[in-house]
Amino acid sequence: MNTKRSYGKKLPQRYLQQAILKLLRRKPGKFYSVGNISSKLKAKNSKDAIKSALDALLHKERVIIDGQSKYSINPKQLDQAGVKVVTLQGKADITASGAAYIIVDGQEKDIYVPKKSVAGALQGDLVKVEVAYIGHRRPEGKITEIIKRKRTSFIGTFQDFKKYGYVFVETSKLSLEIRIQPKDYLNATGGEPVVVEIIDFGQNKRQEILGRIVQVLSPANRNDFEMQTILVNNGFEITFGPETLAESDALHDHITPTDLNERRDFRNTLTFTIDPHNAKDFDDAISYRTLDGGLTEIGVHIADVTHFVKENSALDLEAYHRSTSVYLVDRVCPMLPEKISNELCSLRPNEDKFSFSAVFTFDEANQIVDEWFGKTLIHSDRRFTYEEAQEVLDKQSEELATELRHINEVAKHLNKHRFRNGSINFESDEIRFELDENGKPVGITRKVRKDANKLIEEFMLLANKRVAKYIHTKADGKEIPYVYRVHDLPDADRLMELALLASEFGIKLNMDTPQNITASLNSLSQDSEHAELLSVLRPMAIRTMAKAAYSSDNIGHYGLGFDFYSHFTSPIRRYSDVLAHRILYANLQGTKRVSKPDLEDKCRYISLKERDAITAERESIKYKQVEYLSSQVGNVLPGVIRSIIDKGMFIELIDSQADGLIRFESFDEHLVIHPAKIKVTGQRSGQVWRIGDVINVTIVDVDMDKRQIDLQLADEDESED
């Protein structure tokens, strides 16, 4: 954002504080009156509002005040040259040039690190960076310490040079040469793909990266190789260690008298699961029973992973290291071994299971009148797929019809209440691949979310919200550190850019207050479902949002509109939920406060691993999209213009949702690009192509290695055919 930009509208208090700080940072040491600040910001906030923002910044020691009631940036940690030097901790994002950007939680801008100051950091490493803020310049720094390597294992190609070998690792963000001693070849002969573990990152006399081969891969099945590469190069192990597997194999699910005494028994209460048709790890179930006086009890039962995975065991340490299961197109890389995730903990039908439950009592108006949390025993009577449950709701099936339809009625009530109280609706389409026996995609369909999906979602949200609220209430003013799922306010600059772009489409977005922002974004989302032109604004609106994360500091969840929110409902696949279960259970028995700094370190780590998993999942989808289209070179397909850049237009192909590029150099005339990049116009023909237009394109080339799809406008004759 240009620091001299005038805001021209009333800013919410949080954004007003940010704007004031930006102004004061431009000239450290200069003092401004409230009137000066108001004049320079050109915001529509009153002087009283600006004074209130300054008072808040004074309280935070972000600004100082002189004897004439003028304000300046706090000179604390500023030297005489006006340079503020701080040390921060963040995740390294390495560029193709070898420079890096350090992503720091809570930091408005990423910190640029030139190539010479990267200090051997690799993609995703957790590092300390020393950064100097000089006026309003982009923050720039140098890496002073690598706190934790994102990963130590990579997939690359091995070459044998007789006395020694090298594994060459090449990705879009990584290029490594790893020296291997002959004793560490593991029967590799040269030319094959291998998994290599780094044992020295260059701290030796030769300053070479040293490693050992831990697995030789077969390149025969390219799909299998590519999926394994995506996992390993994003920091996920593709096998479990022997100690972890030994602990898992020794576990059993026998119910002891102690278990019966410690748990509430729901085995005679109607219980069922609703999951995707191909699911194996059923980590949540719903129970239902009617009570006297028109009351209904609905239980949310979650697999009790902590019954089996004890703190600081080998299983626990590996689960924390992985932090999450990773769902690629054709496989799951699980957080826990299969015996736990698919057998012991999976809430399979017709089996007694250990669970941790949130049980709610509703009156006839679907209002919660009571709630209970605790360890339980359950017995699932029926396993529904989403499709089967939907048939019941659509009255095509009568199995458990009364119960399912009543639960759905309660879910719809919860949903209406949630959106009335500030939830933002940004449901996005997902695609499902139909794969052949070799994992090659032969078809793509869009997943449709119906009431059966939303029913489960609403009760999971309810359990997560009420658990977090319970811990807060129990604290009674003296904090009980907990794992919160937090989501900050949207980025002010990006919101303004979205509002500007929307105005080009004739849409006015009200960004004055967080409530108005929510209403505007929901309205935009609703309208975009019926207008392809507006649907291009939806991903831009999503990008204004902060990233949700885990934290022991609760700031609420802006996107859901919840003051308190945690993750409690998926401990088979999320370590955050394992932590939440342990802390909750300890505080059901009494009051226990874990170390908040230690908990915050764990929250930061699992947040980073979550982002790695998202990256891996997106890479697998991209690979499958490109693989699917590789057999369609020359075909004409419909697509939507999603964005315009200096060299071309990005097109989202409607059927596959894959992105391809039409380069402007492929046109037979000069094109004029609109300043806001919402359209291009042919200088000779006068033809206009706008963002949101549906056009026919020809697939010209597909590069599997680079995951790129090159397109051209289809000839009119081809389009008519």
mmCIF file of C-alpha atoms in Angstrom, residues 215-471:
data_model
loop_
_atom_site.group_PDB
_atom_site.id
_atom_site.type_symbol
_atom_site.label_atom_id
_atom_site.label_comp_id
_atom_site.label_asym_id
_atom_site.label_seq_id
_atom_site.Cartn_x
_atom_site.Cartn_y
_atom_site.Cartn_z
ATOM 1 C CA GLN A 215 14.896 -45.574 0.707
ATOM 2 C CA VAL A 216 15.306 -46.421 -2.964
ATOM 3 C CA LEU A 217 12.123 -45.722 -4.928
ATOM 4 C CA SER A 218 10.809 -47.314 -8.081
ATOM 5 C CA PRO A 219 10.133 -44.789 -10.846
ATOM 6 C CA ALA A 220 7.910 -47.295 -12.661
ATOM 7 C CA ASN A 221 4.664 -45.767 -11.369
ATOM 8 C CA ARG A 222 5.068 -42.056 -11.946
ATOM 9 C CA ASN A 223 1.901 -41.202 -10.038
ATOM 10 C CA ASP A 224 3.134 -42.993 -6.912
ATOM 11 C CA PHE A 225 6.527 -41.322 -7.238
ATOM 12 C CA GLU A 226 5.017 -37.844 -7.674
ATOM 13 C CA MET A 227 2.694 -38.220 -4.667
ATOM 14 C CA GLN A 228 5.553 -39.462 -2.469
ATOM 15 C CA THR A 229 7.698 -36.548 -3.645
ATOM 16 C CA ILE A 230 4.975 -34.054 -2.750
ATOM 17 C CA LEU A 231 4.750 -35.496 0.770
ATOM 18 C CA VAL A 232 8.471 -35.752 1.469
ATOM 19 C CA ASN A 233 9.383 -32.395 -0.031
ATOM 20 C CA ASN A 234 6.702 -30.722 2.101
ATOM 21 C CA GLY A 235 8.170 -32.255 5.243
ATOM 22 C CA PHE A 236 5.997 -35.334 5.827
ATOM 23 C CA GLU A 237 7.261 -38.839 6.546
ATOM 24 C CA ILE A 238 5.863 -41.603 4.328
ATOM 25 C CA THR A 239 6.598 -44.369 6.864
ATOM 26 C CA PHE A 240 6.368 -44.679 10.647
ATOM 27 C CA GLY A 241 9.371 -45.421 12.840
ATOM 28 C CA PRO A 242 9.758 -48.925 14.335
ATOM 29 C CA GLU A 243 9.272 -47.724 17.926
ATOM 30 C CA THR A 244 6.025 -45.997 16.990
ATOM 31 C CA LEU A 245 4.715 -49.080 15.196
ATOM 32 C CA ALA A 246 5.714 -51.333 18.101
ATOM 33 C CA GLU A 247 3.746 -49.158 20.534
ATOM 34 C CA SER A 248 0.761 -49.153 18.199
ATOM 35 C CA ASP A 249 0.830 -52.925 17.720
ATOM 36 C CA ALA A 250 0.838 -53.487 21.492
ATOM 37 C CA LEU A 251 -2.393 -51.531 22.061
ATOM 38 C CA HIS A 252 -5.794 -53.124 22.627
ATOM 39 C CA ASP A 253 -9.364 -51.834 23.073
ATOM 40 C CA HIS A 254 -10.560 -54.071 25.916
ATOM 41 C CA ILE A 255 -12.998 -52.309 28.249
ATOM 42 C CA THR A 256 -11.933 -52.694 31.883
ATOM 43 C CA PRO A 257 -13.990 -52.129 35.065
ATOM 44 C CA THR A 258 -12.010 -48.920 35.589
ATOM 45 C CA ASP A 259 -13.092 -47.716 32.133
ATOM 46 C CA LEU A 260 -16.726 -48.391 33.017
ATOM 47 C CA ASN A 261 -16.428 -46.432 36.256
ATOM 48 C CA GLU A 262 -14.741 -43.432 34.627
ATOM 49 C CA ARG A 263 -17.057 -43.108 31.642
ATOM 50 C CA ARG A 264 -20.687 -42.328 30.920
ATOM 51 C CA ASP A 265 -22.232 -45.248 29.054
ATOM 52 C CA PHE A 266 -24.042 -44.329 25.811
ATOM 53 C CA ARG A 267 -23.955 -47.817 24.295
ATOM 54 C CA ASN A 268 -27.734 -48.181 24.519
ATOM 55 C CA THR A 269 -28.382 -44.736 23.018
ATOM 56 C CA LEU A 270 -29.079 -44.537 19.282
ATOM 57 C CA THR A 271 -25.782 -43.503 17.655
ATOM 58 C CA PHE A 272 -24.603 -43.277 14.056
ATOM 59 C CA THR A 273 -21.839 -41.823 11.876
ATOM 60 C CA ILE A 274 -22.115 -39.845 8.616
ATOM 61 C CA ASP A 275 -18.934 -39.738 6.513
ATOM 62 C CA PRO A 276 -17.663 -39.770 2.915
ATOM 63 C CA HIS A 277 -18.198 -43.088 1.121
ATOM 64 C CA ASN A 278 -14.464 -43.903 1.111
ATOM 65 C CA ALA A 279 -13.721 -42.901 4.733
ATOM 66 C CA LYS A 280 -11.990 -45.360 7.070
ATOM 67 C CA ASP A 281 -11.194 -43.170 10.079
ATOM 68 C CA PHE A 282 -14.595 -42.306 11.567
ATOM 69 C CA ASP A 283 -13.637 -39.771 14.228
ATOM 70 C CA ASP A 284 -17.103 -38.394 15.070
ATOM 71 C CA ALA A 285 -20.570 -39.807 15.728
ATOM 72 C CA ILE A 286 -23.971 -38.372 16.636
ATOM 73 C CA SER A 287 -26.340 -39.799 19.265
ATOM 74 C CA TYR A 288 -30.036 -38.970 19.637
ATOM 75 C CA ARG A 289 -32.702 -39.548 22.240
ATOM 76 C CA THR A 290 -35.889 -37.825 23.371
ATOM 77 C CA LEU A 291 -36.369 -36.780 26.995
ATOM 78 C CA ASP A 292 -39.397 -35.879 29.062
ATOM 79 C CA GLY A 293 -40.953 -32.449 28.691
ATOM 80 C CA GLY A 294 -40.360 -32.159 24.945
ATOM 81 C CA LEU A 295 -36.570 -32.068 25.340
ATOM 82 C CA THR A 296 -34.090 -33.711 22.947
ATOM 83 C CA GLU A 297 -30.559 -34.835 23.740
ATOM 84 C CA ILE A 298 -28.023 -34.784 20.881
ATOM 85 C CA GLY A 299 -24.502 -36.003 21.598
ATOM 86 C CA VAL A 300 -21.367 -35.223 19.613
ATOM 87 C CA HIS A 301 -19.011 -38.147 20.229
ATOM 88 C CA ILE A 302 -15.350 -37.882 19.260
ATOM 89 C CA ALA A 303 -12.779 -40.687 19.072
ATOM 90 C CA ASP A 304 -10.832 -40.758 22.352
ATOM 91 C CA VAL A 305 -7.329 -40.794 20.901
ATOM 92 C CA THR A 306 -5.751 -39.824 24.228
ATOM 93 C CA HIS A 307 -6.962 -43.113 25.750
ATOM 94 C CA PHE A 308 -4.418 -44.844 23.501
ATOM 95 C CA VAL A 309 -1.804 -42.153 22.776
ATOM 96 C CA LYS A 310 -0.153 -41.276 26.067
ATOM 97 C CA GLU A 311 1.709 -38.010 26.522
ATOM 98 C CA ASN A 312 5.435 -38.184 25.613
ATOM 99 C CA SER A 313 5.165 -41.754 24.276
ATOM 100 C CA ALA A 314 6.766 -42.570 20.918
ATOM 101 C CA LEU A 315 3.296 -42.431 19.361
ATOM 102 C CA ASP A 316 2.652 -39.025 20.874
ATOM 103 C CA LEU A 317 5.993 -37.563 19.822
ATOM 104 C CA GLU A 318 5.570 -38.764 16.239
ATOM 105 C CA ALA A 319 1.981 -37.500 16.113
ATOM 106 C CA TYR A 320 3.191 -34.075 17.255
ATOM 107 C CA HIS A 321 6.021 -34.155 14.701
ATOM 108 C CA ARG A 322 3.515 -34.822 11.922
ATOM 109 C CA SER A 323 0.766 -32.669 13.552
ATOM 110 C CA THR A 324 -1.792 -33.503 10.891
ATOM 111 C CA SER A 325 -2.912 -36.117 8.407
ATOM 112 C CA VAL A 326 -2.359 -35.076 4.796
ATOM 113 C CA TYR A 327 -5.103 -35.809 2.272
ATOM 114 C CA LEU A 328 -3.781 -36.081 -1.264
ATOM 115 C CA VAL A 329 -6.003 -36.924 -4.206
ATOM 116 C CA ASP A 330 -5.329 -40.674 -4.108
ATOM 117 C CA ARG A 331 -4.073 -41.343 -0.578
ATOM 118 C CA VAL A 332 -3.868 -40.271 3.038
ATOM 119 C CA CYS A 333 -0.587 -39.747 4.840
ATOM 120 C CA PRO A 334 -1.897 -40.335 8.380
ATOM 121 C CA MET A 335 -0.862 -38.658 11.609
ATOM 122 C CA LEU A 336 -1.280 -41.952 13.469
ATOM 123 C CA PRO A 337 -0.569 -45.544 12.409
ATOM 124 C CA GLU A 338 -3.392 -47.397 10.681
ATOM 125 C CA LYS A 339 -4.134 -49.648 13.661
ATOM 126 C CA ILE A 340 -5.099 -46.553 15.667
ATOM 127 C CA SER A 341 -6.666 -44.373 12.976
ATOM 128 C CA ASN A 342 -8.641 -47.081 11.138
ATOM 129 C CA GLU A 343 -9.212 -49.660 13.877
ATOM 130 C CA LEU A 344 -8.871 -48.804 17.583
ATOM 131 C CA CYS A 345 -10.098 -45.191 17.406
ATOM 132 C CA SER A 346 -12.337 -45.343 14.354
ATOM 133 C CA LEU A 347 -15.976 -45.243 15.500
ATOM 134 C CA ARG A 348 -16.974 -48.186 13.330
ATOM 135 C CA PRO A 349 -20.528 -49.566 13.458
ATOM 136 C CA ASN A 350 -21.473 -52.428 15.782
ATOM 137 C CA GLU A 351 -18.389 -51.996 17.977
ATOM 138 C CA ASP A 352 -17.996 -50.600 21.505
ATOM 139 C CA LYS A 353 -15.702 -47.557 21.331
ATOM 140 C CA PHE A 354 -13.988 -45.118 23.679
ATOM 141 C CA SER A 355 -15.056 -41.531 23.019
ATOM 142 C CA PHE A 356 -14.887 -38.003 24.391
ATOM 143 C CA SER A 357 -18.271 -36.334 24.142
ATOM 144 C CA ALA A 358 -20.090 -33.016 24.113
ATOM 145 C CA VAL A 359 -23.764 -33.654 24.872
ATOM 146 C CA PHE A 360 -26.426 -30.979 24.362
ATOM 147 C CA THR A 361 -30.063 -30.821 25.481
ATOM 148 C CA PHE A 362 -32.430 -28.818 23.250
ATOM 149 C CA ASP A 363 -35.934 -27.590 24.015
ATOM 150 C CA GLU A 364 -38.834 -27.562 21.551
ATOM 151 C CA ALA A 365 -37.608 -24.221 20.131
ATOM 152 C CA ASN A 366 -34.196 -25.834 19.395
ATOM 153 C CA GLN A 367 -32.501 -23.749 22.086
ATOM 154 C CA ILE A 368 -29.718 -25.302 24.206
ATOM 155 C CA VAL A 369 -30.867 -25.686 27.801
ATOM 156 C CA ASP A 370 -28.060 -27.921 29.103
ATOM 157 C CA GLU A 371 -24.660 -29.273 28.107
ATOM 158 C CA TRP A 372 -22.238 -31.909 29.396
ATOM 159 C CA PHE A 373 -18.628 -32.798 28.526
ATOM 160 C CA GLY A 374 -16.826 -35.997 29.450
ATOM 161 C CA LYS A 375 -15.400 -39.405 28.561
ATOM 162 C CA THR A 376 -17.909 -41.970 27.293
ATOM 163 C CA LEU A 377 -18.446 -45.384 25.779
ATOM 164 C CA ILE A 378 -20.547 -45.573 22.597
ATOM 165 C CA HIS A 379 -21.783 -48.196 20.158
ATOM 166 C CA SER A 380 -22.540 -46.951 16.640
ATOM 167 C CA ASP A 381 -25.733 -48.546 15.307
ATOM 168 C CA ARG A 382 -25.377 -47.408 11.709
ATOM 169 C CA ARG A 383 -22.770 -46.022 9.355
ATOM 170 C CA PHE A 384 -24.260 -43.605 6.803
ATOM 171 C CA THR A 385 -22.447 -42.190 3.816
ATOM 172 C CA TYR A 386 -23.334 -38.577 3.076
ATOM 173 C CA GLU A 387 -25.327 -39.782 0.077
ATOM 174 C CA GLU A 388 -27.334 -42.268 2.165
ATOM 175 C CA ALA A 389 -28.102 -39.688 4.853
ATOM 176 C CA GLN A 390 -29.173 -37.233 2.167
ATOM 177 C CA GLU A 391 -31.626 -39.790 0.770
ATOM 178 C CA VAL A 392 -33.278 -39.907 4.200
ATOM 179 C CA LEU A 393 -33.488 -36.112 4.361
ATOM 180 C CA ASP A 394 -34.879 -36.024 0.822
ATOM 181 C CA LYS A 395 -37.516 -38.609 1.871
ATOM 182 C CA GLN A 396 -36.187 -41.199 -0.563
ATOM 183 C CA SER A 397 -35.380 -43.448 2.396
ATOM 184 C CA GLU A 398 -37.110 -43.929 5.746
ATOM 185 C CA GLU A 399 -34.221 -45.422 7.748
ATOM 186 C CA LEU A 400 -33.984 -43.424 11.026
ATOM 187 C CA ALA A 401 -36.045 -40.765 9.245
ATOM 188 C CA THR A 402 -37.625 -39.160 12.337
ATOM 189 C CA GLU A 403 -34.285 -38.868 14.119
ATOM 190 C CA LEU A 404 -32.229 -37.615 11.167
ATOM 191 C CA ARG A 405 -34.812 -35.058 10.096
ATOM 192 C CA HIS A 406 -35.136 -33.687 13.626
ATOM 193 C CA ILE A 407 -31.342 -33.426 13.948
ATOM 194 C CA ASN A 408 -31.271 -31.624 10.595
ATOM 195 C CA GLU A 409 -33.942 -29.210 11.825
ATOM 196 C CA VAL A 410 -31.765 -28.376 14.850
ATOM 197 C CA ALA A 411 -28.714 -27.990 12.578
ATOM 198 C CA LYS A 412 -30.567 -25.525 10.360
ATOM 199 C CA HIS A 413 -31.515 -23.524 13.457
ATOM 200 C CA LEU A 414 -27.844 -23.458 14.548
ATOM 201 C CA ASN A 415 -26.828 -22.364 11.059
ATOM 202 C CA LYS A 416 -29.298 -19.452 10.959
ATOM 203 C CA HIS A 417 -28.234 -18.318 14.414
ATOM 204 C CA ARG A 418 -24.549 -18.493 13.399
ATOM 205 C CA PHE A 419 -24.957 -16.300 10.319
ATOM 206 C CA ARG A 420 -27.213 -13.911 12.178
ATOM 207 C CA ASN A 421 -24.357 -13.438 14.639
ATOM 208 C CA GLY A 422 -21.514 -12.754 12.240
ATOM 209 C CA SER A 423 -20.380 -15.884 10.378
ATOM 210 C CA ILE A 424 -19.073 -15.299 6.860
ATOM 211 C CA ASN A 425 -20.117 -17.644 4.073
ATOM 212 C CA PHE A 426 -17.300 -18.511 1.709
ATOM 213 C CA GLU A 427 -18.080 -22.041 0.637
ATOM 214 C CA SER A 428 -15.992 -22.906 -2.398
ATOM 215 C CA ASP A 429 -16.462 -25.679 -4.913
ATOM 216 C CA GLU A 430 -14.285 -28.758 -4.509
ATOM 217 C CA ILE A 431 -13.537 -31.317 -7.169
ATOM 218 C CA ARG A 432 -13.406 -35.097 -7.001
ATOM 219 C CA PHE A 433 -11.207 -37.173 -9.311
ATOM 220 C CA GLU A 434 -12.224 -40.507 -10.762
ATOM 221 C CA LEU A 435 -8.997 -42.555 -10.931
ATOM 222 C CA ASP A 436 -8.101 -45.745 -12.805
ATOM 223 C CA GLU A 437 -6.170 -48.651 -11.280
ATOM 224 C CA ASN A 438 -2.864 -46.795 -11.829
ATOM 225 C CA GLY A 439 -4.049 -43.616 -10.148
ATOM 226 C CA LYS A 440 -4.502 -41.749 -13.431
ATOM 227 C CA PRO A 441 -7.512 -39.390 -13.523
ATOM 228 C CA VAL A 442 -10.163 -40.380 -16.061
ATOM 229 C CA GLY A 443 -12.876 -37.993 -14.891
ATOM 230 C CA ILE A 444 -13.504 -34.960 -12.681
ATOM 231 C CA THR A 445 -16.735 -34.034 -10.912
ATOM 232 C CA ARG A 446 -17.673 -31.258 -8.490
ATOM 233 C CA LYS A 447 -18.477 -32.162 -4.909
ATOM 234 C CA VAL A 448 -21.909 -30.910 -3.944
ATOM 235 C CA ARG A 449 -22.460 -29.969 -0.298
ATOM 236 C CA LYS A 450 -25.993 -30.819 0.779
ATOM 237 C CA ASP A 451 -27.860 -30.839 4.072
ATOM 238 C CA ALA A 452 -26.209 -34.089 5.232
ATOM 239 C CA ASN A 453 -22.772 -32.433 5.008
ATOM 240 C CA LYS A 454 -23.969 -29.243 6.653
ATOM 241 C CA LEU A 455 -25.705 -31.160 9.452
ATOM 242 C CA ILE A 456 -22.419 -32.702 10.597
ATOM 243 C CA GLU A 457 -20.576 -29.408 10.126
ATOM 244 C CA GLU A 458 -22.966 -27.475 12.375
ATOM 245 C CA PHE A 459 -22.690 -29.935 15.256
ATOM 246 C CA MET A 460 -18.892 -30.040 14.988
ATOM 247 C CA LEU A 461 -18.816 -26.223 15.079
ATOM 248 C CA LEU A 462 -21.134 -26.245 18.085
ATOM 249 C CA ALA A 463 -18.944 -28.708 20.019
ATOM 250 C CA ASN A 464 -15.767 -26.775 19.190
ATOM 251 C CA LYS A 465 -17.328 -23.493 20.269
ATOM 252 C CA ARG A 466 -18.868 -24.725 23.522
ATOM 253 C CA VAL A 467 -15.715 -26.555 24.646
ATOM 254 C CA ALA A 468 -13.685 -23.351 24.261
ATOM 255 C CA LYS A 469 -16.377 -21.358 26.067
ATOM 256 C CA TYR A 470 -16.386 -23.916 28.921
ATOM 257 C CA ILE A 471 -12.636 -23.498 29.519
#
